[in-house]
Tab-separated table of N, CA, C and O in Angstrom:
chain	number	residue	atom	x	y	z
A	709	UNK	N	1.919	-30.837	-4.755
A	709	UNK	CA	0.834	-30.517	-3.844
A	709	UNK	C	1.059	-29.089	-3.372
A	709	UNK	O	2.159	-28.714	-3.010
A	710	UNK	N	0.028	-28.280	-3.376
A	710	UNK	CA	0.165	-26.894	-2.969
A	710	UNK	C	-0.920	-26.509	-1.993
A	710	UNK	O	-1.926	-27.201	-1.832
A	711	UNK	N	-0.714	-25.407	-1.354
A	711	UNK	CA	-1.681	-24.864	-0.419
A	711	UNK	C	-2.328	-23.651	-1.052
A	711	UNK	O	-1.679	-22.890	-1.754
A	712	UNK	N	-3.594	-23.445	-0.784
A	712	UNK	CA	-4.295	-22.270	-1.291
A	712	UNK	C	-4.524	-21.320	-0.136
A	712	UNK	O	-5.041	-21.710	0.901
A	713	UNK	N	-4.109	-20.106	-0.304
A	713	UNK	CA	-4.319	-19.069	0.695
A	713	UNK	C	-5.233	-18.014	0.080
A	713	UNK	O	-4.775	-17.124	-0.625
A	714	UNK	N	-6.544	-18.097	0.334
A	714	UNK	CA	-7.483	-17.199	-0.332
A	714	UNK	C	-7.240	-15.731	-0.012
A	714	UNK	O	-7.437	-14.884	-0.865
A	715	UNK	N	-6.798	-15.410	1.183
A	715	UNK	CA	-6.546	-14.012	1.527
A	715	UNK	C	-5.440	-13.414	0.682
A	715	UNK	O	-5.542	-12.305	0.186
A	716	UNK	N	-4.387	-14.173	0.470
A	716	UNK	CA	-3.266	-13.699	-0.334
A	716	UNK	C	-3.682	-13.593	-1.797
A	716	UNK	O	-3.324	-12.643	-2.481
A	717	UNK	N	-4.455	-14.546	-2.268
A	717	UNK	CA	-4.917	-14.494	-3.659
A	717	UNK	C	-5.779	-13.258	-3.880
A	717	UNK	O	-5.644	-12.569	-4.896
A	718	UNK	N	-6.676	-12.957	-2.932
A	718	UNK	CA	-7.521	-11.760	-3.050
A	718	UNK	C	-6.681	-10.499	-3.009
A	718	UNK	O	-6.939	-9.551	-3.743
A	719	UNK	N	-5.681	-10.462	-2.140
A	719	UNK	CA	-4.816	-9.284	-2.045
A	719	UNK	C	-4.056	-9.092	-3.346
A	719	UNK	O	-3.912	-7.971	-3.832
A	720	UNK	N	-3.579	-10.182	-3.921
A	720	UNK	CA	-2.830	-10.098	-5.185
A	720	UNK	C	-3.743	-9.571	-6.296
A	720	UNK	O	-3.335	-8.715	-7.078
A	721	UNK	N	-4.972	-10.069	-6.365
A	721	UNK	CA	-5.909	-9.594	-7.387
A	721	UNK	C	-6.202	-8.106	-7.192
A	721	UNK	O	-6.232	-7.343	-8.143
A	722	UNK	N	-6.413	-7.695	-5.942
A	722	UNK	CA	-6.705	-6.297	-5.655
A	722	UNK	C	-5.521	-5.414	-6.022
A	722	UNK	O	-5.688	-4.358	-6.623
A	723	UNK	N	-4.315	-5.846	-5.661
A	723	UNK	CA	-3.125	-5.070	-5.978
A	723	UNK	C	-2.927	-5.003	-7.487
A	723	UNK	O	-2.601	-3.950	-8.020
A	724	UNK	N	-3.176	-6.097	-8.194
A	724	UNK	CA	-3.043	-6.101	-9.650
A	724	UNK	C	-4.029	-5.129	-10.272
A	724	UNK	O	-3.669	-4.345	-11.152
A	725	UNK	N	-5.282	-5.134	-9.781
A	725	UNK	CA	-6.277	-4.182	-10.291
A	725	UNK	C	-5.859	-2.762	-9.976
A	725	UNK	O	-5.953	-1.878	-10.808
A	726	UNK	N	-5.362	-2.521	-8.767
A	726	UNK	CA	-4.949	-1.187	-8.363
A	726	UNK	C	-3.788	-0.695	-9.211
A	726	UNK	O	-3.770	0.438	-9.662
A	727	UNK	N	-2.821	-1.578	-9.422
A	727	UNK	CA	-1.657	-1.186	-10.209
A	727	UNK	C	-2.035	-0.944	-11.663
A	727	UNK	O	-1.566	0.003	-12.275
A	728	UNK	N	-2.912	-1.774	-12.233
A	728	UNK	CA	-3.292	-1.575	-13.632
A	728	UNK	C	-4.137	-0.320	-13.783
A	728	UNK	O	-4.052	0.370	-14.783
A	729	UNK	N	-4.942	0.009	-12.768
A	729	UNK	CA	-5.773	1.206	-12.833
A	729	UNK	C	-4.933	2.472	-12.739
A	729	UNK	O	-5.307	3.512	-13.268
A	730	UNK	N	-3.792	2.392	-12.068
A	730	UNK	CA	-2.976	3.590	-11.876
A	730	UNK	C	-1.842	3.698	-12.890
A	730	UNK	O	-1.095	4.657	-12.857
A	731	UNK	N	-1.721	2.753	-13.816
A	731	UNK	CA	-0.648	2.808	-14.811
A	731	UNK	C	-0.722	4.084	-15.635
A	731	UNK	O	0.290	4.615	-16.055
A	732	UNK	N	-1.906	4.572	-15.875
A	732	UNK	CA	-2.058	5.768	-16.686
A	732	UNK	C	-1.591	7.018	-15.949
A	732	UNK	O	-1.497	8.077	-16.538
A	733	UNK	N	-1.280	6.906	-14.688
A	733	UNK	CA	-0.857	8.064	-13.900
A	733	UNK	C	0.663	8.167	-13.816
A	733	UNK	O	1.187	8.813	-12.931
A	734	UNK	N	1.370	7.520	-14.738
A	734	UNK	CA	2.826	7.625	-14.847
A	734	UNK	C	3.566	7.237	-13.577
A	734	UNK	O	4.333	8.025	-13.031
A	735	UNK	N	3.351	6.034	-13.132
A	735	UNK	CA	4.094	5.505	-11.993
A	735	UNK	C	5.301	4.768	-12.544
A	735	UNK	O	5.146	3.876	-13.376
A	736	UNK	N	6.512	5.132	-12.109
A	736	UNK	CA	7.712	4.469	-12.635
A	736	UNK	C	7.735	2.982	-12.292
A	736	UNK	O	7.163	2.547	-11.301
A	737	UNK	N	8.417	2.224	-13.117
A	737	UNK	CA	8.573	0.791	-12.867
A	737	UNK	C	9.263	0.603	-11.516
A	737	UNK	O	10.218	1.308	-11.190
A	738	UNK	N	8.759	-0.339	-10.714
A	738	UNK	CA	9.329	-0.600	-9.397
A	738	UNK	C	8.695	0.226	-8.286
A	738	UNK	O	9.155	0.193	-7.148
A	739	UNK	N	7.640	0.950	-8.590
A	739	UNK	CA	6.938	1.787	-7.614
A	739	UNK	C	5.448	1.493	-7.683
A	739	UNK	O	4.963	0.907	-8.645
A	740	UNK	N	4.721	1.906	-6.652
A	740	UNK	CA	3.262	1.804	-6.671
A	740	UNK	C	2.677	2.948	-5.858
A	740	UNK	O	3.364	3.594	-5.072
A	741	UNK	N	1.396	3.219	-6.104
A	741	UNK	CA	0.720	4.334	-5.453
A	741	UNK	C	-0.031	3.864	-4.220
A	741	UNK	O	-0.612	2.786	-4.213
A	742	UNK	N	0.021	4.674	-3.183
A	742	UNK	CA	-0.797	4.460	-1.992
A	742	UNK	C	-1.482	5.781	-1.664
A	742	UNK	O	-1.002	6.855	-2.037
A	743	UNK	N	-2.598	5.692	-0.987
A	743	UNK	CA	-3.332	6.870	-0.535
A	743	UNK	C	-3.285	6.872	0.981
A	743	UNK	O	-3.605	5.872	1.616
A	744	UNK	N	-2.869	7.992	1.546
A	744	UNK	CA	-2.619	8.080	2.981
A	744	UNK	C	-3.485	9.174	3.585
A	744	UNK	O	-3.614	10.264	3.026
A	745	UNK	N	-4.041	8.880	4.743
A	745	UNK	CA	-4.820	9.867	5.477
A	745	UNK	C	-6.082	9.254	6.030
A	745	UNK	O	-6.537	8.209	5.578
A	746	UNK	N	-6.630	9.927	7.021
A	746	UNK	CA	-7.860	9.426	7.630
A	746	UNK	C	-9.086	10.036	6.964
A	746	UNK	O	-10.000	9.331	6.600
A	747	UNK	N	-9.118	11.343	6.772
A	747	UNK	CA	-10.266	11.951	6.090
A	747	UNK	C	-9.854	12.468	4.714
A	747	UNK	O	-10.442	12.115	3.715
A	748	UNK	N	-8.823	13.271	4.653
A	748	UNK	CA	-8.287	13.780	3.386
A	748	UNK	C	-7.171	12.853	2.928
A	748	UNK	O	-6.175	12.688	3.621
A	749	UNK	N	-7.335	12.201	1.793
A	749	UNK	CA	-6.343	11.239	1.304
A	749	UNK	C	-5.350	11.936	0.379
A	749	UNK	O	-5.737	12.705	-0.488
A	750	UNK	N	-4.059	11.637	0.576
A	750	UNK	CA	-3.007	12.173	-0.282
A	750	UNK	C	-2.298	10.997	-0.945
A	750	UNK	O	-2.016	9.993	-0.308
A	751	UNK	N	-2.003	11.137	-2.222
A	751	UNK	CA	-1.378	10.063	-3.001
A	751	UNK	C	0.143	10.154	-2.911
A	751	UNK	O	0.724	11.216	-3.082
A	752	UNK	N	0.778	9.004	-2.642
A	752	UNK	CA	2.235	8.891	-2.609
A	752	UNK	C	2.630	7.755	-3.541
A	752	UNK	O	1.947	6.736	-3.613
A	753	UNK	N	3.738	7.911	-4.230
A	753	UNK	CA	4.303	6.853	-5.064
A	753	UNK	C	5.557	6.375	-4.347
A	753	UNK	O	6.479	7.154	-4.103
A	754	UNK	N	5.559	5.097	-3.981
A	754	UNK	CA	6.640	4.565	-3.152
A	754	UNK	C	7.248	3.326	-3.806
A	754	UNK	O	6.620	2.673	-4.624
A	755	UNK	N	8.493	3.001	-3.434
A	755	UNK	CA	9.152	1.833	-4.024
A	755	UNK	C	8.500	0.520	-3.588
A	755	UNK	O	8.066	0.367	-2.449
A	756	UNK	N	8.456	-0.426	-4.497
A	756	UNK	CA	7.919	-1.755	-4.186
A	756	UNK	C	8.756	-2.424	-3.099
A	756	UNK	O	8.247	-3.244	-2.346
A	757	UNK	N	10.015	-2.052	-2.978
A	757	UNK	CA	10.893	-2.657	-1.966
A	757	UNK	C	10.349	-2.465	-0.551
A	757	UNK	O	10.685	-3.237	0.348
A	758	UNK	N	9.483	-1.464	-0.341
A	758	UNK	CA	8.880	-1.262	0.981
A	758	UNK	C	8.032	-2.464	1.395
A	758	UNK	O	7.772	-2.665	2.577
A	759	UNK	N	7.589	-3.265	0.430
A	759	UNK	CA	6.777	-4.444	0.751
A	759	UNK	C	7.575	-5.500	1.505
A	759	UNK	O	6.996	-6.436	2.052
A	760	UNK	N	8.891	-5.353	1.548
A	760	UNK	CA	9.748	-6.270	2.307
A	760	UNK	C	10.038	-5.773	3.716
A	760	UNK	O	10.727	-6.447	4.476
A	761	UNK	N	9.554	-4.597	4.061
A	761	UNK	CA	9.860	-3.974	5.352
A	761	UNK	C	8.763	-4.264	6.377
A	761	UNK	O	7.587	-3.981	6.131
A	762	UNK	N	9.132	-4.822	7.549
A	762	UNK	CA	8.136	-5.143	8.577
A	762	UNK	C	7.290	-3.938	9.016
A	762	UNK	O	6.078	-4.094	9.232
A	763	UNK	N	7.885	-2.762	9.131
A	763	UNK	CA	7.100	-1.591	9.542
A	763	UNK	C	6.031	-1.252	8.509
A	763	UNK	O	4.893	-0.923	8.860
A	764	UNK	N	6.385	-1.332	7.251
A	764	UNK	CA	5.413	-1.044	6.197
A	764	UNK	C	4.339	-2.130	6.148
A	764	UNK	O	3.160	-1.834	5.940
A	765	UNK	N	4.738	-3.365	6.355
A	765	UNK	CA	3.763	-4.461	6.369
A	765	UNK	C	2.760	-4.300	7.507
A	765	UNK	O	1.584	-4.645	7.357
A	766	UNK	N	3.196	-3.742	8.639
A	766	UNK	CA	2.261	-3.451	9.733
A	766	UNK	C	1.191	-2.454	9.277
A	766	UNK	O	0.009	-2.609	9.585
A	767	UNK	N	1.624	-1.428	8.531
A	767	UNK	CA	0.650	-0.464	8.008
A	767	UNK	C	-0.326	-1.139	7.042
A	767	UNK	O	-1.518	-0.848	7.062
A	768	UNK	N	0.180	-2.026	6.206
A	768	UNK	CA	-0.707	-2.731	5.278
A	768	UNK	C	-1.706	-3.611	6.018
A	768	UNK	O	-2.857	-3.728	5.599
A	769	UNK	N	-1.268	-4.217	7.108
A	769	UNK	CA	-2.195	-5.024	7.914
A	769	UNK	C	-3.292	-4.154	8.504
A	769	UNK	O	-4.454	-4.555	8.560
A	770	UNK	N	-2.946	-2.955	8.948
A	770	UNK	CA	-3.955	-2.021	9.457
A	770	UNK	C	-4.930	-1.642	8.345
A	770	UNK	O	-6.140	-1.550	8.570
A	771	UNK	N	-4.395	-1.424	7.144
A	771	UNK	CA	-5.250	-1.080	6.005
A	771	UNK	C	-6.206	-2.222	5.694
A	771	UNK	O	-7.387	-1.998	5.407
A	772	UNK	N	-5.709	-3.458	5.773
A	772	UNK	CA	-6.557	-4.617	5.525
A	772	UNK	C	-7.670	-4.699	6.557
A	772	UNK	O	-8.827	-4.966	6.229
A	773	UNK	N	-7.345	-4.443	7.834
A	773	UNK	CA	-8.356	-4.505	8.889
A	773	UNK	C	-9.429	-3.444	8.688
A	773	UNK	O	-10.608	-3.695	8.920
A	774	UNK	N	-9.030	-2.249	8.241
A	774	UNK	CA	-9.991	-1.162	8.101
A	774	UNK	C	-10.770	-1.227	6.792
A	774	UNK	O	-11.969	-0.987	6.770
A	775	UNK	N	-10.092	-1.536	5.693
A	775	UNK	CA	-10.728	-1.478	4.377
A	775	UNK	C	-10.928	-2.834	3.720
A	775	UNK	O	-11.580	-2.922	2.694
A	776	UNK	N	-10.318	-3.894	4.250
A	776	UNK	CA	-10.341	-5.172	3.547
A	776	UNK	C	-9.510	-5.046	2.287
A	776	UNK	O	-8.533	-4.320	2.254
A	777	UNK	N	-9.925	-5.731	1.239
A	777	UNK	CA	-9.180	-5.655	-0.011
A	777	UNK	C	-9.904	-4.808	-1.048
A	777	UNK	O	-9.524	-4.775	-2.202
A	778	UNK	N	-10.957	-4.117	-0.646
A	778	UNK	CA	-11.678	-3.224	-1.546
A	778	UNK	C	-11.286	-1.800	-1.187
A	778	UNK	O	-11.790	-1.229	-0.222
A	779	UNK	N	-10.364	-1.230	-1.941
A	779	UNK	CA	-9.860	0.105	-1.629
A	779	UNK	C	-10.614	1.144	-2.447
A	779	UNK	O	-10.543	1.145	-3.677
A	780	UNK	N	-11.344	2.044	-1.783
A	780	UNK	CA	-12.228	2.976	-2.472
A	780	UNK	C	-11.513	3.966	-3.382
A	780	UNK	O	-12.104	4.483	-4.310
A	781	UNK	N	-10.235	4.223	-3.175
A	781	UNK	CA	-9.519	5.194	-3.987
A	781	UNK	C	-8.933	4.566	-5.252
A	781	UNK	O	-8.324	5.258	-6.052
A	782	UNK	N	-9.052	3.262	-5.425
A	782	UNK	CA	-8.492	2.602	-6.593
A	782	UNK	C	-7.078	2.104	-6.367
A	782	UNK	O	-6.562	1.313	-7.122
A	783	UNK	N	-6.424	2.558	-5.335
A	783	UNK	CA	-5.097	2.103	-4.942
A	783	UNK	C	-5.166	1.681	-3.490
A	783	UNK	O	-6.227	1.721	-2.869
A	784	UNK	N	-4.072	1.304	-2.934
A	784	UNK	CA	-4.046	0.899	-1.527
A	784	UNK	C	-4.220	2.143	-0.664
A	784	UNK	O	-3.516	3.136	-0.830
A	785	UNK	N	-5.170	2.090	0.250
A	785	UNK	CA	-5.431	3.190	1.167
A	785	UNK	C	-4.884	2.817	2.538
A	785	UNK	O	-5.218	1.765	3.070
A	786	UNK	N	-4.021	3.683	3.083
A	786	UNK	CA	-3.398	3.428	4.385
A	786	UNK	C	-3.995	4.389	5.411
A	786	UNK	O	-3.882	5.607	5.260
A	787	UNK	N	-4.623	3.848	6.463
A	787	UNK	CA	-5.334	4.675	7.434
A	787	UNK	C	-4.434	5.217	8.544
A	787	UNK	O	-4.523	4.794	9.690
A	788	UNK	N	-3.552	6.130	8.206
A	788	UNK	CA	-2.740	6.786	9.229
A	788	UNK	C	-2.574	8.235	8.806
A	788	UNK	O	-2.909	8.614	7.682
A	789	UNK	N	-2.034	9.046	9.685
A	789	UNK	CA	-1.835	10.445	9.337
A	789	UNK	C	-0.683	10.564	8.337
A	789	UNK	O	0.200	9.707	8.267
A	790	UNK	N	-0.716	11.631	7.571
A	790	UNK	CA	0.360	11.884	6.615
A	790	UNK	C	1.704	12.011	7.341
A	790	UNK	O	2.722	11.497	6.870
A	791	UNK	N	1.689	12.656	8.507
A	791	UNK	CA	2.916	12.829	9.294
A	791	UNK	C	3.503	11.464	9.687
A	791	UNK	O	4.708	11.242	9.556
A	792	UNK	N	2.657	10.556	10.162
A	792	UNK	CA	3.110	9.220	10.553
A	792	UNK	C	3.692	8.480	9.359
A	792	UNK	O	4.749	7.850	9.452
A	793	UNK	N	3.019	8.570	8.217
A	793	UNK	CA	3.495	7.889	7.005
A	793	UNK	C	4.848	8.453	6.565
A	793	UNK	O	5.760	7.692	6.233
A	794	UNK	N	4.984	9.763	6.556
A	794	UNK	CA	6.253	10.376	6.145
A	794	UNK	C	7.382	10.015	7.105
A	794	UNK	O	8.516	9.785	6.674
A	795	UNK	N	7.073	9.949	8.393
A	795	UNK	CA	8.077	9.550	9.377
A	795	UNK	C	8.534	8.113	9.113
A	795	UNK	O	9.730	7.829	9.093
A	796	UNK	N	7.591	7.222	8.877
A	796	UNK	CA	7.920	5.821	8.608
A	796	UNK	C	8.741	5.681	7.327
A	796	UNK	O	9.763	5.004	7.302
A	797	UNK	N	8.301	6.323	6.255
A	797	UNK	CA	9.015	6.175	4.985
A	797	UNK	C	10.399	6.812	5.040
A	797	UNK	O	11.319	6.332	4.387
A	798	UNK	N	10.564	7.857	5.834
A	798	UNK	CA	11.906	8.446	5.952
A	798	UNK	C	12.842	7.475	6.675
A	798	UNK	O	14.029	7.387	6.336
A	799	UNK	N	12.319	6.720	7.637
A	799	UNK	CA	13.139	5.708	8.310
A	799	UNK	C	13.482	4.544	7.372
A	799	UNK	O	14.560	3.979	7.443
A	800	UNK	N	12.563	4.195	6.484
A	800	UNK	CA	12.797	3.094	5.562
A	800	UNK	C	13.805	3.467	4.473
A	800	UNK	O	14.501	2.599	3.960
A	801	UNK	N	13.879	4.730	4.127
A	801	UNK	CA	14.777	5.138	3.048
A	801	UNK	C	16.190	5.439	3.521
A	801	UNK	O	17.053	5.776	2.730
A	802	UNK	N	16.443	5.295	4.811
A	802	UNK	CA	17.791	5.566	5.347
A	802	UNK	C	18.733	4.430	5.035
A	802	UNK	O	18.405	3.321	4.877
């Protein structure tokens, strides 16, 4: 007996589409692309291990609230400033 979580299934499908769409952009195995910024979006390639970090998951929740699972850039779009994102990722890589 299993439980169905439609939100997670939709997120997985969206992430799979995003990852397959960006494969041609030479993303190393174990990494994925995100787009960061409020008006001007900048692309970052980050380790998949960030998906286990509570701070990064908070950013993903914000992205879900703002964009849902339809990301206009083809990858995950994170609605924060580049400075905030770089500060967070520098803390995660320590």
